[in-house]
PDB file of C-alpha atoms in Angstrom:
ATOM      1  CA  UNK C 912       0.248 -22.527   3.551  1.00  0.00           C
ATOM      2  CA  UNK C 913      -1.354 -20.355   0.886  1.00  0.00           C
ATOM      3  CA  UNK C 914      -4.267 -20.809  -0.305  1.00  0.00           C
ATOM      4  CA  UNK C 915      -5.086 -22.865  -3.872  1.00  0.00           C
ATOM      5  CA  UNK C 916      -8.012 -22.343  -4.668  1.00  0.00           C
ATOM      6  CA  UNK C 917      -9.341 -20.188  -7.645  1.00  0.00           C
ATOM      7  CA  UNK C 918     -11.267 -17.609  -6.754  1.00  0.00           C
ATOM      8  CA  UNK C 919     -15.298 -17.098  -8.339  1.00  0.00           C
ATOM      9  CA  UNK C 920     -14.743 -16.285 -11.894  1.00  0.00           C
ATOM     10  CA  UNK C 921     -14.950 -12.355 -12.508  1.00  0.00           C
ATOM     11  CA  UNK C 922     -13.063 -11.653  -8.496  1.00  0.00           C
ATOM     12  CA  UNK C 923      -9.186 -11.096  -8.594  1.00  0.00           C
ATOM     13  CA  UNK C 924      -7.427 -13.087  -7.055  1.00  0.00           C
ATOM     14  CA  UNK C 925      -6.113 -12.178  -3.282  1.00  0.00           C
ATOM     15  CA  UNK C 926      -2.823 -12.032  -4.419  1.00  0.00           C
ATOM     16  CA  UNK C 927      -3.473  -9.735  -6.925  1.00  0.00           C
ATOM     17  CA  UNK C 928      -5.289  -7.416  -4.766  1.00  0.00           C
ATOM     18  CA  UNK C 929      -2.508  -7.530  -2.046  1.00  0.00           C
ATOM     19  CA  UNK C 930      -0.080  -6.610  -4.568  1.00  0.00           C
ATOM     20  CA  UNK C 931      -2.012  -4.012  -6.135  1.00  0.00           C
ATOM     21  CA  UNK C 932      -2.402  -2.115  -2.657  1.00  0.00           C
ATOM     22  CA  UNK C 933       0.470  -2.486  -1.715  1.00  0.00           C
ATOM     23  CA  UNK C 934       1.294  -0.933  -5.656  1.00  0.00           C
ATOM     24  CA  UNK C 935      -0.969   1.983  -4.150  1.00  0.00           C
ATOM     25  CA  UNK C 936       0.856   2.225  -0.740  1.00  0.00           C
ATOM     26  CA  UNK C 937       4.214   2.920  -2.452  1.00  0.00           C
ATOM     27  CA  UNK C 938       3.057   5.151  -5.079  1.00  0.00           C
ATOM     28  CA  UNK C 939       0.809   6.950  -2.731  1.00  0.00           C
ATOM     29  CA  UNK C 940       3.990   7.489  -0.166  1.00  0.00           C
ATOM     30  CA  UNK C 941       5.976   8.662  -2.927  1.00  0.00           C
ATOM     31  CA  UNK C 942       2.782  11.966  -3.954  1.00  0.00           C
ATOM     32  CA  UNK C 943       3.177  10.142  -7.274  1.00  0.00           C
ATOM     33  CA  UNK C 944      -0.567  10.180  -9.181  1.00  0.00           C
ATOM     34  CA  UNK C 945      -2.068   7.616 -10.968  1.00  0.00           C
ATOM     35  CA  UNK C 946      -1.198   9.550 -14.168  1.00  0.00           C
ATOM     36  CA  UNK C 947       2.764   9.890 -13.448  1.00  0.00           C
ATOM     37  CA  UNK C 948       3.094   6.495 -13.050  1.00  0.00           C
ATOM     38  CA  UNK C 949       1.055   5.377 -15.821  1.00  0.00           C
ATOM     39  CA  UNK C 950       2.950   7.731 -17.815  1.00  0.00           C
ATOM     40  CA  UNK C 951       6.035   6.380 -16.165  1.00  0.00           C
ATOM     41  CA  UNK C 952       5.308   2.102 -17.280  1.00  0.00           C
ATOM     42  CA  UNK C 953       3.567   3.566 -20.936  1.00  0.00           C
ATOM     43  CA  UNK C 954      -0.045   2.711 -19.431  1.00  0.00           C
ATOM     44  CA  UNK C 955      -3.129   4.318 -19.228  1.00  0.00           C
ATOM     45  CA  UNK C 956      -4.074   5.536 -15.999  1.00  0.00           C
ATOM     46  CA  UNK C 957      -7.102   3.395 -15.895  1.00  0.00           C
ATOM     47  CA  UNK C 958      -4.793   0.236 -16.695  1.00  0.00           C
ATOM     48  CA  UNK C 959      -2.602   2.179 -13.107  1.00  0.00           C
ATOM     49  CA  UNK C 960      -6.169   1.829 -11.198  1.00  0.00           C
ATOM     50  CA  UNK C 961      -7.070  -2.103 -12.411  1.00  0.00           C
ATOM     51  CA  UNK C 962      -3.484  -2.652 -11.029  1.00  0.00           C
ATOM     52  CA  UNK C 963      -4.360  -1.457  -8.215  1.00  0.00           C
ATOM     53  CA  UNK C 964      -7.622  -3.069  -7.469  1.00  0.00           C
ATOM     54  CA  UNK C 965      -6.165  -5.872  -8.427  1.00  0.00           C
ATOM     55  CA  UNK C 966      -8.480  -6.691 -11.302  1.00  0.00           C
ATOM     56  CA  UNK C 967      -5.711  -6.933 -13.727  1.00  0.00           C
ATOM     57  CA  UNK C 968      -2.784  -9.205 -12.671  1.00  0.00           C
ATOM     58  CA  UNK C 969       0.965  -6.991 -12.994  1.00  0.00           C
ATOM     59  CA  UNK C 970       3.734  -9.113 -15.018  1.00  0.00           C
ATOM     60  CA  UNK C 971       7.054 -10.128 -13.660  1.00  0.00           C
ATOM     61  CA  UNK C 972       8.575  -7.334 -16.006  1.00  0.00           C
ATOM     62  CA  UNK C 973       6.407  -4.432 -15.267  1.00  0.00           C
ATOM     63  CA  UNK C 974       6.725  -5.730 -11.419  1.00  0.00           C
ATOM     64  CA  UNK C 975      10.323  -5.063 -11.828  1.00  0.00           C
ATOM     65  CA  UNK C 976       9.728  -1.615 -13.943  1.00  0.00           C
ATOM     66  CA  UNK C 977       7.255  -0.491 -10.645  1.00  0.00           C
ATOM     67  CA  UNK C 978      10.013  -1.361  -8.113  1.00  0.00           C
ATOM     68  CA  UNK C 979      12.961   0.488  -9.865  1.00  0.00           C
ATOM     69  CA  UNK C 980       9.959   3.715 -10.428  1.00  0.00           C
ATOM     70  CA  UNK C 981       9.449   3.323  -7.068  1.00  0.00           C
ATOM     71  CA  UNK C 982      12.734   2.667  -5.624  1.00  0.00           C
ATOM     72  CA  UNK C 983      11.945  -0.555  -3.853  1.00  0.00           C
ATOM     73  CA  UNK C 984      12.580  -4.240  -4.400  1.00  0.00           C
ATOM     74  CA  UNK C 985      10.476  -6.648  -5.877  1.00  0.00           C
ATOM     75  CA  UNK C 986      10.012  -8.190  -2.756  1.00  0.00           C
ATOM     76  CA  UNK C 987       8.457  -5.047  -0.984  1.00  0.00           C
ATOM     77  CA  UNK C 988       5.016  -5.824  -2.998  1.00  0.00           C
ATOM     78  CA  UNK C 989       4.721  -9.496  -1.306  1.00  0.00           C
ATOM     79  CA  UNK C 990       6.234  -8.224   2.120  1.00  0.00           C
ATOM     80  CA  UNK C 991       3.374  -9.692   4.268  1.00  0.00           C
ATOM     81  CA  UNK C 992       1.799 -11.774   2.157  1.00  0.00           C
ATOM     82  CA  UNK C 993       1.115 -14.898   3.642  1.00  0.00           C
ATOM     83  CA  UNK C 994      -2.155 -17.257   4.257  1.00  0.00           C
ATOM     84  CA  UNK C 995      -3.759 -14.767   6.559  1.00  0.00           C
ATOM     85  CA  UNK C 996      -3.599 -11.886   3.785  1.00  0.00           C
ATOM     86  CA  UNK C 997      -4.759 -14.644   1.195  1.00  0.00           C
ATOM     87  CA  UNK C 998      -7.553 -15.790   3.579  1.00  0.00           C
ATOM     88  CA  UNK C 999      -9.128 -12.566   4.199  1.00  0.00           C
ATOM     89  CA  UNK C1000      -9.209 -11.910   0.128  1.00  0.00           C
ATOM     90  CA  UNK C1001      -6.203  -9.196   1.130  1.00  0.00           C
ATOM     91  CA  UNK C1002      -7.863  -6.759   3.007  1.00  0.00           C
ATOM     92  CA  UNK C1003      -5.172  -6.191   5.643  1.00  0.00           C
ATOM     93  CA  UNK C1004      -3.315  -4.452   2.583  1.00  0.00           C
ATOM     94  CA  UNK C1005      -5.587  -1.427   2.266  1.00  0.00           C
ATOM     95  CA  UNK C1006      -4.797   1.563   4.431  1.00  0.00           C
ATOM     96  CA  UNK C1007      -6.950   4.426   4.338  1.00  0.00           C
ATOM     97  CA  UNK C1008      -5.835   7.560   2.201  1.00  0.00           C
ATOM     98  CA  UNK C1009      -5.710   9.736   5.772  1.00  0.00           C
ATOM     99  CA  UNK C1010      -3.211   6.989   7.042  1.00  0.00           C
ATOM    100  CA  UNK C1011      -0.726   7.401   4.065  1.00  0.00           C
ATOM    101  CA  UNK C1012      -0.771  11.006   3.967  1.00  0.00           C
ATOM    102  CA  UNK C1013      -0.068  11.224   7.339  1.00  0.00           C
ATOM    103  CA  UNK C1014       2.875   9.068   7.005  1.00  0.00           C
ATOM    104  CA  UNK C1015       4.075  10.830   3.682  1.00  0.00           C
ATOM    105  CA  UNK C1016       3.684  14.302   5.795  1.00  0.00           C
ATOM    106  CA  UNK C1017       5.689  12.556   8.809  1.00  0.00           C
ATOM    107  CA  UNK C1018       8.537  11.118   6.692  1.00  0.00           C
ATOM    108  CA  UNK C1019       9.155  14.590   5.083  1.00  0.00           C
ATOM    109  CA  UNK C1020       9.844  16.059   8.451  1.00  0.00           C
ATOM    110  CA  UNK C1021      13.787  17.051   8.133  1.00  0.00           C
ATOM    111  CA  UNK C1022      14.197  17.497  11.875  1.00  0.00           C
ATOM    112  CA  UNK C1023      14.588  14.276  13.693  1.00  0.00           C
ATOM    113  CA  UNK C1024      13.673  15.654  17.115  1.00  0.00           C
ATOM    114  CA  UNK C1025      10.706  17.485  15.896  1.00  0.00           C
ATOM    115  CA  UNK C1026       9.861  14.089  14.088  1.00  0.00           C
ATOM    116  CA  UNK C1027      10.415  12.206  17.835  1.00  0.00           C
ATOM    117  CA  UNK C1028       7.970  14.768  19.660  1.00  0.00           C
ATOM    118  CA  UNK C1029       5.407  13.950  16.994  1.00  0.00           C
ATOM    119  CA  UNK C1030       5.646  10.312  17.113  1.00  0.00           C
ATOM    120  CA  UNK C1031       5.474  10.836  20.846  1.00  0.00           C
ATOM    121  CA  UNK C1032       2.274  12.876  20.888  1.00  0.00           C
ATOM    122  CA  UNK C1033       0.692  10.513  18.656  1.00  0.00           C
ATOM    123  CA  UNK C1034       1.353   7.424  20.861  1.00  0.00           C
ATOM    124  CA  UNK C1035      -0.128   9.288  23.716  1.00  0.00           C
ATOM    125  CA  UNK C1036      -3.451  10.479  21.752  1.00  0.00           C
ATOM    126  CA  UNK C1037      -3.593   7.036  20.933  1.00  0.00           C
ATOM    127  CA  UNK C1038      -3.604   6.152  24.612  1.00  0.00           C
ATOM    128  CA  UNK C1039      -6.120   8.504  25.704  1.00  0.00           C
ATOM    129  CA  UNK C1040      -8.805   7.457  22.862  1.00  0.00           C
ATOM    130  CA  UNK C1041     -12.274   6.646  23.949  1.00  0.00           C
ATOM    131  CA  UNK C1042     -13.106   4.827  20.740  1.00  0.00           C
ATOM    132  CA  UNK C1043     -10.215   2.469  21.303  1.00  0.00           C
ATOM    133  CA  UNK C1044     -11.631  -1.202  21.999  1.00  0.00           C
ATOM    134  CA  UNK C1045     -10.634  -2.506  25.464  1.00  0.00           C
ATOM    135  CA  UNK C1046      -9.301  -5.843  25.948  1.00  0.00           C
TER     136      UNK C1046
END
């Protein structure tokens, strides 16, 4: 069930920050800046960045605008959002910046077998980190 109650005056709501990074994810994937897609919706950049932070709540009909500009559905900006991202005021949205240029730099690999080997040597680096918590 999602959560009903109103945040402290002056905090965006969870929602709104969810969407907004999520906003940030697909522009980010994209190498679209701030300034493109504010010039994109007829915004300011700053008004792109509040969006993003969720500070300023996105309308049904820029919503739509974003997902055509960004050639999604309306649906990708709530994809995941359930009580869990509400409880924790949203924070399983964010990704850092490294993680979604890596992924931009991976999905603009033509070759699908060079793409495989990298995925592959990934997983194993993964394996073999001695940072990683043990369970």
């Amino acid at each position: 069930m999602l959560q009903t109650t109103t945040p402290p005056k002056g905090t965006p709501h969870p929602a709104d920050v969810y969407v907004g990074a999520r906003l940030r994810l697909g522009r980010t994937l994209l190498g679209m800046s701030q300034e493109a897609l504010a010039q994109a919706i007829g915004v300011t950049f700053q008004q792109v960045q509040k969006y993003e932070r969720g500070t300023n709540r996105i309308s049904a009909g820029r919503l739509y605008r974003l997902s055509k500009i960004l050639s999604t559905d309306v649906e990708y900006f709530f994809d995941g959002l359930d009580s869990n991202a509400i409880n924790t005021q949203g924070k399983t949205a964010y990704m850092r910046r490294e993680t979604l240029e890596l992924v931009r730099a991976y999905c603009m690999i033509k070759e699908p077998a060079m793409r495989r080997q990298i995925f592959d040597l990934t997983r194993e680096l993964s394996k073999s980190n001695p940072h990683k918590k043990k369970s």
